[in-house]
Amino acid sequence: FLNVLPTCQVSLEAGFSSLRNHHFFYQTQAGNELNVCGIVYDNAKRYYATFEGSYSYENAFKITANATYQKVKTDSLNNPYYTPSFYCSLKAEYNYDEKLSFSLTPTFKSRMKYSYFGKEGNLDPIFNIKLGATYKYTEQLHFFIDLENLAFQRQYEYYNYPSQKLLAIIGATYCF
């Protein structure tokens, strides 16, 4: 991170990865006629650029933005299935006090290619809004609630596998 100001940080990264036998999912049909995912392995080259920036104000408010663009080329596949070329998020966090905090995170993923019974196509872009709250009971024990997909959109991370329109996750974390 580059500290632009004491409360502002910026990070830029660009790179290249050569991936041997990288896994890509595709969908096939099992004997019982249900959709199942198969895995195909292919060598791939990944070029990417990532930006991340954050701004905080008096340990009470923090906003973080990140964006990644990537280009993945494979040796034998026509397209790298289920691999977005662009994704980004903007997270706002508010610490009410030392124990209670809230967050709001909208995210976006560009359209992705899929393979379904040998047919290729495009999945629609995904837009998600996540709202979270965390209560720190002790330094080791935290309780949380996360509400995801507040845009109430039927989204498809994988072809023919829709997400829930609203997902609520309630839980606890304990650090040893």
Coordinates of C-alpha atoms in Angstrom, one line a residue:
F1 CA 0.0 0.0 0.0
L2 CA 1.1 3.6 -0.7
N3 CA 0.0 5.9 2.1
V4 CA -1.2 9.0 0.2
L5 CA -2.3 10.6 3.5
P6 CA -2.4 9.1 7.0
T7 CA -6.0 8.2 6.3
C8 CA -5.8 7.2 2.7
Q9 CA -4.0 4.2 1.1
V10 CA -3.7 3.2 -2.6
S11 CA -2.4 0.0 -4.1
L12 CA -1.8 -0.9 -7.8
E13 CA -0.8 -4.3 -9.0
A14 CA -0.3 -5.8 -12.4
G15 CA 1.0 -9.2 -13.3
F16 CA 1.1 -12.3 -15.4
S17 CA 0.5 -15.9 -14.2
S18 CA 1.2 -19.0 -16.2
L19 CA -1.2 -21.7 -14.9
R20 CA -0.5 -25.4 -15.6
N21 CA -3.4 -27.8 -15.5
H22 CA -5.8 -25.1 -14.2
H23 CA -9.3 -26.3 -13.5
F24 CA -12.3 -24.9 -15.3
F25 CA -15.9 -26.0 -14.6
Y26 CA -18.4 -27.1 -17.2
Q27 CA -21.8 -28.6 -16.9
T28 CA -22.7 -32.1 -18.0
Q29 CA -25.5 -34.6 -17.4
A30 CA -25.3 -37.5 -15.0
G31 CA -27.1 -40.7 -15.6
N32 CA -30.1 -39.5 -13.5
E33 CA -30.6 -36.5 -15.8
L34 CA -29.5 -33.9 -13.2
N35 CA -27.1 -31.1 -14.0
V36 CA -23.7 -31.7 -12.5
C37 CA -20.4 -29.9 -12.9
G38 CA -17.4 -31.5 -14.5
I39 CA -13.9 -30.3 -14.5
V40 CA -11.6 -29.8 -17.5
Y41 CA -7.9 -29.0 -17.0
D42 CA -6.1 -26.7 -19.4
N43 CA -2.9 -24.6 -19.3
A44 CA -3.8 -20.9 -19.1
K45 CA -2.1 -17.5 -19.1
R46 CA -3.6 -14.8 -16.9
Y47 CA -2.8 -11.1 -17.3
Y48 CA -4.3 -8.9 -14.6
A49 CA -4.4 -5.4 -13.1
T50 CA -5.8 -4.6 -9.7
F51 CA -6.5 -1.4 -7.9
E52 CA -7.4 -1.0 -4.2
G53 CA -7.9 2.2 -2.3
S54 CA -9.1 3.0 1.2
Y55 CA -10.0 6.0 3.2
S56 CA -10.6 6.0 7.0
Y57 CA -11.9 8.6 9.3
E58 CA -11.1 8.5 13.1
N59 CA -11.4 4.7 13.3
A60 CA -15.1 5.0 13.0
F61 CA -15.6 5.0 9.2
K62 CA -13.7 3.3 6.5
I63 CA -14.4 3.0 2.8
T64 CA -12.5 0.5 0.6
A65 CA -12.8 0.2 -3.2
N66 CA -11.2 -2.5 -5.3
A67 CA -11.3 -3.4 -9.0
T68 CA -9.6 -6.2 -11.0
Y69 CA -9.4 -6.6 -14.7
Q70 CA -8.1 -9.9 -16.0
K71 CA -7.6 -11.6 -19.4
V72 CA -7.3 -15.4 -19.3
K73 CA -6.2 -17.3 -22.4
T74 CA -6.3 -21.0 -22.5
D75 CA -4.3 -23.5 -24.7
S76 CA -7.2 -25.7 -25.9
L77 CA -10.5 -24.3 -24.6
N78 CA -12.3 -21.6 -26.6
N79 CA -13.1 -19.7 -23.4
P80 CA -12.1 -19.8 -19.8
Y81 CA -15.5 -20.8 -18.3
Y82 CA -16.9 -19.0 -15.3
T83 CA -14.1 -16.5 -15.2
P84 CA -15.1 -12.9 -15.1
S85 CA -12.9 -10.4 -17.0
F86 CA -13.8 -7.6 -14.5
Y87 CA -15.0 -7.5 -10.9
C88 CA -15.1 -4.7 -8.4
S89 CA -16.5 -3.8 -5.0
L90 CA -17.0 -0.8 -2.7
K91 CA -17.2 -1.5 1.0
A92 CA -18.3 1.0 3.6
E93 CA -17.7 0.1 7.3
Y94 CA -18.9 2.0 10.3
N95 CA -17.7 1.2 13.9
Y96 CA -20.5 2.3 16.2
D97 CA -18.3 1.6 19.2
E98 CA -15.6 -0.8 20.2
K99 CA -18.0 -3.8 20.0
L100 CA -20.5 -3.1 17.3
S101 CA -19.8 -2.5 13.6
F102 CA -21.8 -2.4 10.4
S103 CA -20.8 -2.8 6.7
L104 CA -22.4 -2.3 3.3
T105 CA -20.7 -3.8 0.2
P106 CA -22.0 -3.6 -3.3
T107 CA -20.1 -5.8 -5.8
F108 CA -20.1 -6.3 -9.5
K109 CA -18.9 -9.2 -11.8
S110 CA -18.9 -8.9 -15.6
R111 CA -20.5 -11.5 -17.7
M112 CA -18.9 -14.9 -17.9
K113 CA -18.8 -17.7 -20.5
Y114 CA -20.3 -21.1 -19.7
S115 CA -20.4 -24.5 -21.3
Y116 CA -23.6 -26.5 -21.0
F117 CA -23.8 -29.9 -22.7
G118 CA -21.3 -28.6 -25.3
K119 CA -23.2 -25.4 -26.0
E120 CA -21.4 -22.2 -25.0
G121 CA -23.0 -18.9 -24.0
N122 CA -22.8 -15.9 -21.7
L123 CA -24.1 -15.5 -18.2
D124 CA -25.5 -12.1 -17.3
P125 CA -23.4 -9.7 -15.2
I126 CA -23.8 -10.1 -11.4
F127 CA -24.6 -7.2 -9.1
N128 CA -24.9 -7.9 -5.4
I129 CA -25.4 -5.8 -2.3
K130 CA -24.3 -7.2 1.1
L131 CA -25.2 -5.7 4.5
G132 CA -23.4 -7.0 7.6
A133 CA -23.3 -6.4 11.3
T134 CA -20.7 -7.8 13.8
Y135 CA -20.8 -7.7 17.6
K136 CA -17.5 -8.4 19.4
Y137 CA -18.4 -10.1 22.6
T138 CA -14.8 -10.6 23.5
E139 CA -11.5 -10.4 21.5
Q140 CA -12.0 -14.1 20.7
L141 CA -15.7 -14.4 20.3
H142 CA -17.7 -12.5 17.7
F143 CA -21.3 -12.8 16.5
F144 CA -22.4 -11.7 13.1
I145 CA -25.3 -11.4 10.7
D146 CA -24.9 -11.0 6.9
L147 CA -27.7 -10.2 4.4
E148 CA -26.7 -10.8 0.8
N149 CA -28.3 -10.1 -2.5
L150 CA -30.3 -7.1 -1.2
A151 CA -30.9 -6.2 -4.9
F152 CA -33.2 -9.3 -4.9
Q153 CA -31.9 -10.4 -8.3
R154 CA -31.9 -14.0 -9.5
Q155 CA -28.3 -14.5 -10.3
Y156 CA -26.4 -17.3 -11.9
E157 CA -22.8 -17.9 -10.8
Y158 CA -23.1 -21.2 -12.8
Y159 CA -25.5 -21.8 -15.7
N160 CA -28.9 -23.2 -14.5
Y161 CA -27.9 -22.9 -10.8
P162 CA -29.7 -19.7 -9.5
S163 CA -28.8 -18.0 -6.3
Q164 CA -31.3 -17.3 -3.6
K165 CA -33.0 -13.9 -3.9
L166 CA -32.1 -13.1 -0.3
L167 CA -29.5 -14.9 1.7
A168 CA -29.2 -14.4 5.5
I169 CA -26.2 -15.8 7.3
I170 CA -26.1 -15.7 11.1
G171 CA -23.2 -17.1 13.0
A172 CA -20.3 -16.8 15.4
T173 CA -16.5 -16.9 15.1
Y174 CA -14.2 -18.0 17.8
C175 CA -10.4 -17.3 17.5
F176 CA -8.1 -19.7 19.3

